[in-house]
Short mmCIF file of C-alpha atoms and ligand atoms in Angstrom, two decimals:
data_model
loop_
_atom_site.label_atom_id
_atom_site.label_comp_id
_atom_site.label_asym_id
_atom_site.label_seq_id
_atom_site.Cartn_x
_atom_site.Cartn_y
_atom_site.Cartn_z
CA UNK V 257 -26.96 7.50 10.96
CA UNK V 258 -25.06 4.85 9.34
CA UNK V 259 -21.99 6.25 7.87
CA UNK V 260 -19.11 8.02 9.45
CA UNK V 261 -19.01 11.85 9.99
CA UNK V 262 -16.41 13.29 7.71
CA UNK V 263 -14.53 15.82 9.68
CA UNK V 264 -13.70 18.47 6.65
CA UNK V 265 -16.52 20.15 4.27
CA UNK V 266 -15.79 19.95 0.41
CA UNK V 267 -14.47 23.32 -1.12
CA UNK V 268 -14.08 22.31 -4.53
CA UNK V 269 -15.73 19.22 -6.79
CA UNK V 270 -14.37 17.36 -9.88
CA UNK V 271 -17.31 16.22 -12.32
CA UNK V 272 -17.40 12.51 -13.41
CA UNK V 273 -19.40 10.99 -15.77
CA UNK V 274 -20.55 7.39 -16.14
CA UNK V 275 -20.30 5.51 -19.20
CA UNK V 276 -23.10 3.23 -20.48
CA UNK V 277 -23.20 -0.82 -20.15
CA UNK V 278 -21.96 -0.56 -23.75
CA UNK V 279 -19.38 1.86 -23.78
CA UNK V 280 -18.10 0.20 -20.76
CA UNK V 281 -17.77 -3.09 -22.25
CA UNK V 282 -16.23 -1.19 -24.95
CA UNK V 283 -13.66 0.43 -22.75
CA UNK V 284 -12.25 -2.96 -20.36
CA UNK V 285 -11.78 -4.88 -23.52
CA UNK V 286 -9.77 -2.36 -25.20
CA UNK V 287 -7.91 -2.01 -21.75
CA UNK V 288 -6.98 -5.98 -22.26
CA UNK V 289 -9.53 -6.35 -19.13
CA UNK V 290 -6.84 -4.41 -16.94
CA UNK V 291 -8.39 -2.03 -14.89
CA UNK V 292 -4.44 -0.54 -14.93
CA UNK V 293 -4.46 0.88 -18.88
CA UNK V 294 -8.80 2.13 -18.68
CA UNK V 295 -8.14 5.85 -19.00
CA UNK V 296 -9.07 7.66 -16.06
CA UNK V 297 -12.16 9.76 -17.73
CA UNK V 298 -14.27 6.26 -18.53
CA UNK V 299 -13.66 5.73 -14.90
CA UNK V 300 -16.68 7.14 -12.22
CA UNK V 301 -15.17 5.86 -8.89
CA UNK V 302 -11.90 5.23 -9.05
CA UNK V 303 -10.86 2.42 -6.18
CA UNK V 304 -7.70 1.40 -7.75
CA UNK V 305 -5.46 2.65 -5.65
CA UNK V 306 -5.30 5.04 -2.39
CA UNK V 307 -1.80 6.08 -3.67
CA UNK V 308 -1.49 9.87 -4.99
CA UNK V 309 -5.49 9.67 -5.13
CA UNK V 310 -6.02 12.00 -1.77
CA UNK V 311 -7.67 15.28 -1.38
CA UNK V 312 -5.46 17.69 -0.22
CA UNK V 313 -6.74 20.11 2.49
CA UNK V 314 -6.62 24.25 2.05
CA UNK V 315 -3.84 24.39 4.35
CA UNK V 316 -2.01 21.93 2.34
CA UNK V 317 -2.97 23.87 -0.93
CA UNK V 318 -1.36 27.11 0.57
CA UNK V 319 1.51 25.47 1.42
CA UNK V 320 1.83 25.06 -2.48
CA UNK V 321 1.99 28.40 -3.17
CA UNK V 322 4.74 28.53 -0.24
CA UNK V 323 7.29 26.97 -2.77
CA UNK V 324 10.45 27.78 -2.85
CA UNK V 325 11.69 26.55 -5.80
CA UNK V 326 15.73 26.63 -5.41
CA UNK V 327 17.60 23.69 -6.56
CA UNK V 328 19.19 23.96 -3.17
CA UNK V 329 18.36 24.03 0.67
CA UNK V 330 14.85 24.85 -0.02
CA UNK V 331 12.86 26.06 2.95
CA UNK V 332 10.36 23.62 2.48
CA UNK V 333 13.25 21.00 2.48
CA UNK V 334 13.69 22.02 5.98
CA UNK V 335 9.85 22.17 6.87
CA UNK V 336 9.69 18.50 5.85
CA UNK V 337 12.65 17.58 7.76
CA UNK V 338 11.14 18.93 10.98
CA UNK V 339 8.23 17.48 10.16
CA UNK V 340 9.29 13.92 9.52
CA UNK V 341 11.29 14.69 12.94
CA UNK V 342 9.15 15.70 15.23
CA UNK V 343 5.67 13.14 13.94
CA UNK V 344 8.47 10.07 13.07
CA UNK V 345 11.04 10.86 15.35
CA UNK V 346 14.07 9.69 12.81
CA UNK V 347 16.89 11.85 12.81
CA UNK V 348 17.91 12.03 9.41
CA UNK V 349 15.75 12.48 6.26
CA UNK V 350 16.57 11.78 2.35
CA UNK V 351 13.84 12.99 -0.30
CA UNK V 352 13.00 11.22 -3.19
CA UNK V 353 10.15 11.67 -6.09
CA UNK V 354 8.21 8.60 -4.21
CA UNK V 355 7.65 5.10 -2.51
CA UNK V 356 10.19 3.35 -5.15
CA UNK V 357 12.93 5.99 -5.22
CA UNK V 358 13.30 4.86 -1.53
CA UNK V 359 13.39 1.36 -2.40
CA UNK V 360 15.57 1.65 -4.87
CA UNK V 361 18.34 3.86 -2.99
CA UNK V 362 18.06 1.51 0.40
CA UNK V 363 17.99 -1.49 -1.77
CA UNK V 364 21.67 -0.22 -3.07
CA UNK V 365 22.97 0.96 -0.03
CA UNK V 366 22.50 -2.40 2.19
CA UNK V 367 22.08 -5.32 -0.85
CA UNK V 368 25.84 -6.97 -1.76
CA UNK V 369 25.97 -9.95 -4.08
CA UNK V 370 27.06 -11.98 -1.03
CA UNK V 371 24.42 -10.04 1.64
CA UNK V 372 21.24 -10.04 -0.30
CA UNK V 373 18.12 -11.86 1.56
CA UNK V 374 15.86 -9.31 2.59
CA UNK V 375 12.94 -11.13 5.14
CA UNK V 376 9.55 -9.00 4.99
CA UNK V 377 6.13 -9.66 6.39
CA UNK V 378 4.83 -10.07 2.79
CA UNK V 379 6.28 -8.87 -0.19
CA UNK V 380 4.86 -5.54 -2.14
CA UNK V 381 5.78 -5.56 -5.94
CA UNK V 382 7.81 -2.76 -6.23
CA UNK V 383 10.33 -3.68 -3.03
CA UNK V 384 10.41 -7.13 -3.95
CA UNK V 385 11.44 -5.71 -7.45
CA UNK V 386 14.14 -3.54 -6.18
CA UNK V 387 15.46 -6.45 -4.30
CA UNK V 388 15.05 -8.97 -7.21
CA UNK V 389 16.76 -6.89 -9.45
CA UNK V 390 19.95 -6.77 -7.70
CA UNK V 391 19.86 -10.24 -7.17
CA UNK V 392 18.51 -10.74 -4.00
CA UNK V 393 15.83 -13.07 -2.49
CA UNK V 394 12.83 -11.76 -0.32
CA UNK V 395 11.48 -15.11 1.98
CA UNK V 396 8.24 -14.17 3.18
CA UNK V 397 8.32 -14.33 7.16
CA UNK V 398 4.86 -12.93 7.97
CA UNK V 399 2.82 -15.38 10.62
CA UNK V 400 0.23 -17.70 8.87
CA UNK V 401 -2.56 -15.65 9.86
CA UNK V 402 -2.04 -13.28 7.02
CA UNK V 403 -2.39 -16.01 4.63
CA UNK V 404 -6.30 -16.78 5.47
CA UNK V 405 -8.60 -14.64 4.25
CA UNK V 406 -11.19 -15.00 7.24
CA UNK V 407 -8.97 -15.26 10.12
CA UNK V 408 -9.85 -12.04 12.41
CA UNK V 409 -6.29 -11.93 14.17
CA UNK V 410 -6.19 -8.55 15.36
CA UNK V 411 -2.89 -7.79 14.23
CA UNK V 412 -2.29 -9.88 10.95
CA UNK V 413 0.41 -8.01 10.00
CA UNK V 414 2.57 -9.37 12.59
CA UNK V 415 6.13 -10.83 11.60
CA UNK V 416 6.49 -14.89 12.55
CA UNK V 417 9.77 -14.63 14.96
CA UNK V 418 10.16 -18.08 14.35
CA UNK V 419 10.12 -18.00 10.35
CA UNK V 420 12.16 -15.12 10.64
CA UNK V 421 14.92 -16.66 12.59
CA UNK V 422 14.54 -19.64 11.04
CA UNK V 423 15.57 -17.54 8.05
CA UNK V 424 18.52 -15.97 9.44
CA UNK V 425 19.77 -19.63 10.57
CA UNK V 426 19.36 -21.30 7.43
CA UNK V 427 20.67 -18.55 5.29
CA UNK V 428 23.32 -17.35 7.66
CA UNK V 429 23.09 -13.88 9.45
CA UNK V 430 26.37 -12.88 7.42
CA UNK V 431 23.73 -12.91 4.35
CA UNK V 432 20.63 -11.11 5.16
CA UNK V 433 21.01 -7.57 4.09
CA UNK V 434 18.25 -5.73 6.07
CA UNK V 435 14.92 -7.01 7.81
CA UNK V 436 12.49 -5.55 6.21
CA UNK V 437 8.55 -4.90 7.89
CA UNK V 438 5.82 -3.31 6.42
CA UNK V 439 3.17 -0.85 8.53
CA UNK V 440 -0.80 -2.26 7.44
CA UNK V 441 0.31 -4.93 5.14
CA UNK V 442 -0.72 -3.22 1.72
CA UNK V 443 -1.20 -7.00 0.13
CA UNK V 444 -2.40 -8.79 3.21
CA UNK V 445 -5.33 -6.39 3.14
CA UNK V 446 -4.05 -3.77 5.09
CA UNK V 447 -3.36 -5.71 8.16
CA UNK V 448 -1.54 -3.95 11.20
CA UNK V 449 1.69 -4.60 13.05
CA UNK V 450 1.37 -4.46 16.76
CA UNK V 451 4.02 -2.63 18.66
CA UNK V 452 4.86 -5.50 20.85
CA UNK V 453 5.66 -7.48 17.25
CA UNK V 454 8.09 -4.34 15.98
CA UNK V 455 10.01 -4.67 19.60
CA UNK V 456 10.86 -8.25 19.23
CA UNK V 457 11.67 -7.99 16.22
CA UNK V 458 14.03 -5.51 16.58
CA UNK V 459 15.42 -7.66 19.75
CA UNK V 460 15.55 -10.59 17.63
CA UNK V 461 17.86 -8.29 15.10
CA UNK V 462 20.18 -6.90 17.50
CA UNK V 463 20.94 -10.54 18.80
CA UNK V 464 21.96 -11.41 15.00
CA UNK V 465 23.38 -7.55 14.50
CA UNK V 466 21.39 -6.67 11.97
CA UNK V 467 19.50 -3.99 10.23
CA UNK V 468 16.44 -3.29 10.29
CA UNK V 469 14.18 -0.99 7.76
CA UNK V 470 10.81 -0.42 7.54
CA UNK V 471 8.35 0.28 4.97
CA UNK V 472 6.57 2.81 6.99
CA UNK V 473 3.99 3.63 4.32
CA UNK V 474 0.87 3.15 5.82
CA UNK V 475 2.53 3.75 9.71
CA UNK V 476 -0.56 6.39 10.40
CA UNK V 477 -3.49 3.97 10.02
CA UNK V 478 -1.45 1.26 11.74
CA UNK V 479 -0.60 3.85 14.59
CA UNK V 480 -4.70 4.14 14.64
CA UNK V 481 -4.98 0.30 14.85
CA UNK V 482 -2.53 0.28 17.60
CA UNK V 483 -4.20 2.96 19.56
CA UNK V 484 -7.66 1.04 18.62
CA UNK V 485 -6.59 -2.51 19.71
CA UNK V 486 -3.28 -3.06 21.49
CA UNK V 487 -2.81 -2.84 25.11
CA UNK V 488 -1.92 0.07 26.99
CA UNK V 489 -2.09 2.71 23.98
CA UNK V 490 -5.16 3.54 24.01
CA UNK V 491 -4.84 6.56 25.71
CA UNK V 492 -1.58 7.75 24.02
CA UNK V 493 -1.21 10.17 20.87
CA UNK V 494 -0.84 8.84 17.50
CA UNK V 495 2.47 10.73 17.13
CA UNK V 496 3.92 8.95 20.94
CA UNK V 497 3.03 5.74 18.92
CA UNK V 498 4.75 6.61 15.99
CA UNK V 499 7.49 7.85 17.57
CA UNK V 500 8.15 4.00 19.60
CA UNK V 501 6.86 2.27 16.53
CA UNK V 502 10.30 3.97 14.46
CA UNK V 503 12.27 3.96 17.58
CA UNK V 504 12.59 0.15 16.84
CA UNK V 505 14.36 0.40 13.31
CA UNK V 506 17.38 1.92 11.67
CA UNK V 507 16.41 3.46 8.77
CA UNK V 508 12.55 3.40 6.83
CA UNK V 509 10.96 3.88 3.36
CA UNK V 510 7.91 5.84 2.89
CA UNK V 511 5.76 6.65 -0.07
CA UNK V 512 3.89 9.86 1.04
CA UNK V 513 1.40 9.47 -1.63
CA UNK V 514 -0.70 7.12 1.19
CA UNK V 515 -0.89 8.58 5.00
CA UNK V 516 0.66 11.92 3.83
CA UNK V 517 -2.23 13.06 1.96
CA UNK V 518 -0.62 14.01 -1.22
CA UNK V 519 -0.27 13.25 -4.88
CA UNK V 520 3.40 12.72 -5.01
CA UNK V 521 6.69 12.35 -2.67
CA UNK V 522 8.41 9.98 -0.69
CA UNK V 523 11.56 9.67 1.33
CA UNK V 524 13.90 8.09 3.05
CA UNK V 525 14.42 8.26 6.89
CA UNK V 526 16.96 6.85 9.73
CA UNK V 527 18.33 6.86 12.67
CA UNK V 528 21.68 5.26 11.51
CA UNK V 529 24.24 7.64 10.10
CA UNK V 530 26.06 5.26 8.15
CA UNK V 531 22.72 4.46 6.01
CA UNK V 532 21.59 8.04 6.10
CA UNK V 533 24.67 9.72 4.68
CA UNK V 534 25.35 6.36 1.73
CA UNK V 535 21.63 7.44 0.71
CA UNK V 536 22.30 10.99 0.52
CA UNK V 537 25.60 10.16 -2.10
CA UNK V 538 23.09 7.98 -3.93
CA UNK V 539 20.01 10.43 -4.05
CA UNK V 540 21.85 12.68 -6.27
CA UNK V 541 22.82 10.22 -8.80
CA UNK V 542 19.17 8.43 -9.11
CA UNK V 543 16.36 11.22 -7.97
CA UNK V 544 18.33 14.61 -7.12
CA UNK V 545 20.14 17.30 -4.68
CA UNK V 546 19.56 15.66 -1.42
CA UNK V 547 17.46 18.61 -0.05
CA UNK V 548 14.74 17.95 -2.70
CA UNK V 549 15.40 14.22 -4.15
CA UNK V 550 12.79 14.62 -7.30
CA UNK V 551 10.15 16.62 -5.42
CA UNK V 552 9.28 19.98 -6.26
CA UNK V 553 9.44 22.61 -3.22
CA UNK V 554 5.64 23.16 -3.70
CA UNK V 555 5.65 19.08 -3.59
CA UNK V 556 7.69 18.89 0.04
CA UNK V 557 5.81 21.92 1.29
CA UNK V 558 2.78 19.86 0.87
CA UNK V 559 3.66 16.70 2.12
CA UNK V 560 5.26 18.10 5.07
CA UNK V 561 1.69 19.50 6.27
CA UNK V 562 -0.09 16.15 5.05
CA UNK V 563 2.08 14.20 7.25
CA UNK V 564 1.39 16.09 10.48
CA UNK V 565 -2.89 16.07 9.11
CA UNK V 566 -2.98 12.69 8.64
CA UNK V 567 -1.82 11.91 12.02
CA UNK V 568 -4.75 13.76 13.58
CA UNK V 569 -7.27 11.21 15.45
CA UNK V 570 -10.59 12.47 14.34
CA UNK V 571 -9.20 12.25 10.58
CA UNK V 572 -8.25 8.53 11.33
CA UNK V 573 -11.27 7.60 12.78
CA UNK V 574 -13.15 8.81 9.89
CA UNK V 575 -10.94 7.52 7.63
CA UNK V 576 -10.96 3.67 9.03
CA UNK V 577 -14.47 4.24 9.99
CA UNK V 578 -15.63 4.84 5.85
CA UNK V 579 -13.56 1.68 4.77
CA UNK V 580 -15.30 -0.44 7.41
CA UNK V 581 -18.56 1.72 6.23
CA UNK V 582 -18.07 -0.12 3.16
CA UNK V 583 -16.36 -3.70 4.34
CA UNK V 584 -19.95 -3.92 6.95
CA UNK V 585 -22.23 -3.62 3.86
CA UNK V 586 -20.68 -6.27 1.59
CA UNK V 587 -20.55 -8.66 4.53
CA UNK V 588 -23.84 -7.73 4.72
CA UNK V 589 -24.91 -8.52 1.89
CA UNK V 590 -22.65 -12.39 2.34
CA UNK V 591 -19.49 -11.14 -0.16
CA UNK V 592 -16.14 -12.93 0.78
CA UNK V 593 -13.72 -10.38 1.91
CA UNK V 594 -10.54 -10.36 3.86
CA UNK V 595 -11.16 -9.68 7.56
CA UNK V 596 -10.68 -8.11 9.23
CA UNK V 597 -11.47 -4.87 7.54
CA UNK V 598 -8.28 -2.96 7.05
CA UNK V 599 -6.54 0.16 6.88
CA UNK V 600 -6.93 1.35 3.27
CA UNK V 601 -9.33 -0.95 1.50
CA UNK V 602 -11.82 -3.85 1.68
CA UNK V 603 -10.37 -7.10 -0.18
CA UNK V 604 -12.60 -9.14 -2.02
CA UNK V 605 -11.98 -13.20 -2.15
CA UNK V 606 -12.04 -14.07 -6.05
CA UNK V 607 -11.03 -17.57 -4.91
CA UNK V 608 -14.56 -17.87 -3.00
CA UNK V 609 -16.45 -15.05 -5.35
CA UNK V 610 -15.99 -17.38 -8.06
CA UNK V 611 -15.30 -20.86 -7.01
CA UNK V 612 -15.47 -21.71 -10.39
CA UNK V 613 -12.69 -20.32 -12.51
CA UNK V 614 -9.51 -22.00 -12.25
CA UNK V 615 -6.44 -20.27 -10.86
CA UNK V 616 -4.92 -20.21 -14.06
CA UNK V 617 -7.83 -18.52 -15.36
CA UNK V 618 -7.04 -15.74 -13.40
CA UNK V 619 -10.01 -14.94 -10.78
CA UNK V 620 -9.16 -11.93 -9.70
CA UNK V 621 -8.35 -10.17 -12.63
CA UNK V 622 -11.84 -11.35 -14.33
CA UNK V 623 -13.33 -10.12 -11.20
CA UNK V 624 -12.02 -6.57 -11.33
CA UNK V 625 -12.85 -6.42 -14.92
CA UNK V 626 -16.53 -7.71 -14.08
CA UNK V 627 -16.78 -5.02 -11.21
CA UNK V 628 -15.64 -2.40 -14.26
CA UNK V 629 -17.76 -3.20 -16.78
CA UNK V 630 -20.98 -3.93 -14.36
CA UNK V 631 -20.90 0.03 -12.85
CA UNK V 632 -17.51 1.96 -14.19
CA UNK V 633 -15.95 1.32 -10.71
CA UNK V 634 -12.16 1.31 -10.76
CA UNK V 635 -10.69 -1.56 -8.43
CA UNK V 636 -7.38 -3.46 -8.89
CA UNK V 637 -6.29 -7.55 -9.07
CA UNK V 638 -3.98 -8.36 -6.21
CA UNK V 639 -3.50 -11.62 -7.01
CA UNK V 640 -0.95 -14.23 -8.81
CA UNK V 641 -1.12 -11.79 -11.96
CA UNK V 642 0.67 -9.62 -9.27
CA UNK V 643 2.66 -11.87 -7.28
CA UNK V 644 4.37 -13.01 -11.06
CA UNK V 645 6.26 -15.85 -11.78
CA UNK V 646 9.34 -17.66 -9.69
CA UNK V 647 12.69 -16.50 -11.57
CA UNK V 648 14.23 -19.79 -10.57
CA UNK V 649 11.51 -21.61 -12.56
CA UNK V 650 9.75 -19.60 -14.42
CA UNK V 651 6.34 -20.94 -13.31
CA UNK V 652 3.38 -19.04 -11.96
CA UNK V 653 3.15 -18.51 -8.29
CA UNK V 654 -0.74 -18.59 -6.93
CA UNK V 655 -0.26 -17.09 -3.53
CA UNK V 656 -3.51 -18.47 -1.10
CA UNK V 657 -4.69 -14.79 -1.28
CA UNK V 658 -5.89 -14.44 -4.74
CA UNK V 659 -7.84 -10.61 -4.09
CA UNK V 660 -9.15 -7.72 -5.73
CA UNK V 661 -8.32 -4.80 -3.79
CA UNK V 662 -11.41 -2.09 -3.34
CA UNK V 663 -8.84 0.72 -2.34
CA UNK V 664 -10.34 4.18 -0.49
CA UNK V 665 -8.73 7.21 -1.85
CA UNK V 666 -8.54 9.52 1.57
CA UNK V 667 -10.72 12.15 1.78
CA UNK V 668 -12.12 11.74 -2.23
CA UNK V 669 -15.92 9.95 -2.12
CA UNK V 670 -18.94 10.11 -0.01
CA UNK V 671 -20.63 7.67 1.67
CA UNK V 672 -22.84 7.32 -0.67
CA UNK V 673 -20.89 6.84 -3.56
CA UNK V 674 -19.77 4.08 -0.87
CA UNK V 675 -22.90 2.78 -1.06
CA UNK V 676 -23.08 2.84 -5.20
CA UNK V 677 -19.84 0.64 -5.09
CA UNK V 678 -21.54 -2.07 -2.27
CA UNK V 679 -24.66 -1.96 -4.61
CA UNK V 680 -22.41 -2.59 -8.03
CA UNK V 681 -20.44 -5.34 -6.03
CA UNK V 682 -23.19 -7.27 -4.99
CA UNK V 683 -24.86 -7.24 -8.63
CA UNK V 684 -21.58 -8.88 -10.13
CA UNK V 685 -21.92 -11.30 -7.39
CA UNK V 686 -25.63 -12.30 -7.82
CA UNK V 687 -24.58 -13.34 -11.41
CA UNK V 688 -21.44 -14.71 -10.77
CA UNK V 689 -22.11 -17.58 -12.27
CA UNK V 690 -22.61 -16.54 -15.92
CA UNK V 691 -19.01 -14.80 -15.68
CA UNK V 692 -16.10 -16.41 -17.13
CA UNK V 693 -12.30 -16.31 -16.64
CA UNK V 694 -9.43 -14.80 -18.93
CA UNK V 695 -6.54 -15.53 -20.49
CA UNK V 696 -3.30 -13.55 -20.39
CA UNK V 697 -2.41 -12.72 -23.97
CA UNK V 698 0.53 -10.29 -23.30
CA UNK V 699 2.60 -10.29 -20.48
CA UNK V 700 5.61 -7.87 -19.76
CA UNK V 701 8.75 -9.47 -17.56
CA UNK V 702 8.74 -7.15 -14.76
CA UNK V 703 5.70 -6.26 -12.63
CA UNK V 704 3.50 -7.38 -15.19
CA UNK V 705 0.11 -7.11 -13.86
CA UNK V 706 0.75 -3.09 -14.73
CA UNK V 707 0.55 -3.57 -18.49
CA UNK V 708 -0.55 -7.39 -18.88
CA UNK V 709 -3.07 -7.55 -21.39
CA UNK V 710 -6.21 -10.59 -21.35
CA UNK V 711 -9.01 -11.80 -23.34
CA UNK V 712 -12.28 -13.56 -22.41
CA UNK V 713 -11.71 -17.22 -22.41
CA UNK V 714 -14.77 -18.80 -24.72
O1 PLI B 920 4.08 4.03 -5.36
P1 PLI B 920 5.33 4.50 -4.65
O2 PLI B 920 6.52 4.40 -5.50
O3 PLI B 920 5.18 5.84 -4.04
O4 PLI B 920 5.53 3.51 -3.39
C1 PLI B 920 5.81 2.17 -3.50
C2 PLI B 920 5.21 1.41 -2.37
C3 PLI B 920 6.02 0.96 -1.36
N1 PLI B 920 5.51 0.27 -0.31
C4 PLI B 920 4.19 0.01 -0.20
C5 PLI B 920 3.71 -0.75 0.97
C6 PLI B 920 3.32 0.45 -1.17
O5 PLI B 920 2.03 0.20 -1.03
C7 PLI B 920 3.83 1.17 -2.31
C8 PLI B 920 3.00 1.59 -3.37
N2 PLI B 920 1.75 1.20 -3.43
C9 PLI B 920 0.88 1.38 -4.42
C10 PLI B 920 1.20 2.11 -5.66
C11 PLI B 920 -0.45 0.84 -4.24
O6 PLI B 920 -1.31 1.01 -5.12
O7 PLI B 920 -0.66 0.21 -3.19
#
């Protein structure tokens, strides 16, 4: 047997269709060769993102018709609560529509023009964003590791103490707003955090007195990788781990559309009252009444079963198991990708797929775009098109990770269709060579690789 045994058995099936070699040319060059604006229906696996993309189970589908659609003190309000409670452990729980509501309400409750460097083990777009548009700075303090594509540190995730106080020194602790660390790196390739990282940093923090907030997003499959690879856990439940992991900040951001198995919702959690109850004044100016902050009751019923689900062990076996399913046959078959193989995706290396497009030719994107129009599979660039330009300078940043991300929806394709994508990978990359880069033609100011728009350079 080669791939991993799905715990669940498929209930209900979408059809897809696949487009032919000309219809998919077609299709990316009327998308601007973003994968980002190809309409879902010329798409036949859709890798793009693991976020809202799950399969929800039956239980989670009953919950839906469990709604209780008051504008206040829902039940399922209260569900979720005790959910987020008892697998988290915070104390205190704000709703919001998703990921970036959260960002966006912690970003106002702890960024003042004269307090506004927020330190994070690599940025993500959209919190960088938040941050940025207040006028705040986000230094990068993850360790070096994270940086280089084939280093197999277990845990490449980690935050660099040093960097980080380094950070504080320099800027002054008076001016860092929060500490901010992310669970599985989403841009380092879904890289974990080990526990023993989150406890010094936290130790570090209280020496300075400062906050710190997590972006607990993907804190499931790093709570697997913990179990997996860091001493002395790996006998304990997934929930015990979550519940130390959170133990060492004040306050998190989650986007439930990742570990929580569902389509939409997010929220805000803490431990500190102070942050908990300036969020709750802010949620109903920005997302709505703090017992259902832009989610539906349906919406919270769901998530609140989806976050105890996706803590179960078998599930996140199977789950880390298919993306490695897929990681082991492109290194078979001698792709670059980032290793080790992480939580929600395997990352290809555009910088050594195609050694011979310049940076400012944008590898990444031109490889997504190949990957498209070779086999109508859906991946994304996560690359300098995403990392954008310095405000200070205007210029073009190329991070050393220039990626396209081959994201696993949870619970969506088989192992075969696994298979299909290795296959379609590996035919771009036998004829690499007669692929050239792109050229951006259009290019929004904020978060641009969402709309940007390229053409094929002659
Ligand atoms: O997409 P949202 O608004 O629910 O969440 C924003 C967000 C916050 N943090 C992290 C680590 C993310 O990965 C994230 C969203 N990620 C997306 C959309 C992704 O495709 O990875």
């Amino acid at each position: 047997m080669r791939g991993p045994i799905e715990p669940f058995k498929i209930k209900m099936v979408e059809r897809v269709r696949i487009l032919d070699q000309e219809q998919r040319t077609e299709a990316i060059k009327n998308a601007g060769y973003n994968t980002f604006l190809l309409r879902s229906e010329d798409v036949y696996i859709d890798l793009l993102t693991d976020s809202g993309t799950s399969a929800m189970s039956d239980d989670q589908w009953a919950g839906m018709m469990l709604g209780d659609e008051a504008y206040a003190g829902s039940r399922n309000f209260y569900n979720l609560e005790k959910s987020i409670q008892e697998v988290l452990g915070y104390k205190y729980v704000v709703p919001t529509h998703q990921g970036r509501g959260a960002e966006h309400i912690i970003s106002r409750v702890l960024i003042k023009p004269e307090k506004n460097i927020v330190p994070r083990n690599m940025y993500f777009t959209t919190s960088k964003a938040h941050v940025e548009l207040l006028g705040g700075e986000m230094p990068d303090v993850v360790i070096d590791e994270a940086h280089e594509p084939e280093n197999e540190y277990p845990f490449k995730g980690n935050t660099d103490l040093d960097k980080l106080e380094r950070v504080i020194i320099e800027k002054g602790a008076e001016k860092i707003a929060y500490v901010n660390v992310e669970m599985n790196v989403n841009m380092a390739g879904g890289q974990p955090v080990s526990m023993e990282n989150l406890r010094k940093v936290r130790e570090l923090c209280n020496s300075y007195d400062l906050k710190v907030v997590f972006d607990a997003t993907r804190s499931s499959e790093n709570a697997y990788f913990i179990k997996e690879r860091e001493e002395g856990y790996s006998d304990r439940d997934i929930r015990e781990i979550l519940n130390e992991m959170m133990s060492y900040s004040d306050a998190c951001i989650y986007s439930a559309k990742k570990d929580c198995l569902v389509n939409i919702g997010g929220f805000l959690a803490a431990n500190d009252k102070e942050i908990y109850e300036k969020a709750r004044n802010l949620v109903v100016v920005y997302e709505g009444l703090h017992t259902y902050g832009g989610m539906a009751g349906r919406d919270m019923e769901a998530l609140s079963r989806g976050l105890r689900e996706g803590t179960d062990a078998r599930y996140l076996d199977y789950r880390t198991k298919q993306v490695r399913y897929l990681g082991e046959m492109l290194m078979e078959y001698k792709i670059p990708i980032v290793k080790p193989i992480g939580g929600h995706g395997v990352f290809l290396n555009a910088l050594k797929f195609f050694p011979h497009i310049p940076r400012e030719q944008w590898p990444s994107q031109t490889l997504a775009a190949a990957i498209y129009e070779g086999s109508a599979v859906r991946t994304m660039e996560r690359g300098a098109v995403s990392r954008g330009r310095d405000h200070k300078t205007g210029e073009n940043i190329f991070p050393n990770l220039e990626l396209v991300r081959v994201t696993i929806p949870r619970r969506v394709y088989t192992n075969t269709q696994m298979e299909y994508v290795a296959e379609s990978i590996k035919e771009v990359y036998e004829n690499r060579d007669r692929i050239t880069g792109l050229k951006m033609v259009y290019e929004p100011r904020d978060l641009r690789f969402f709309m940007a728009r390229f053409e094929k350079v002659a």
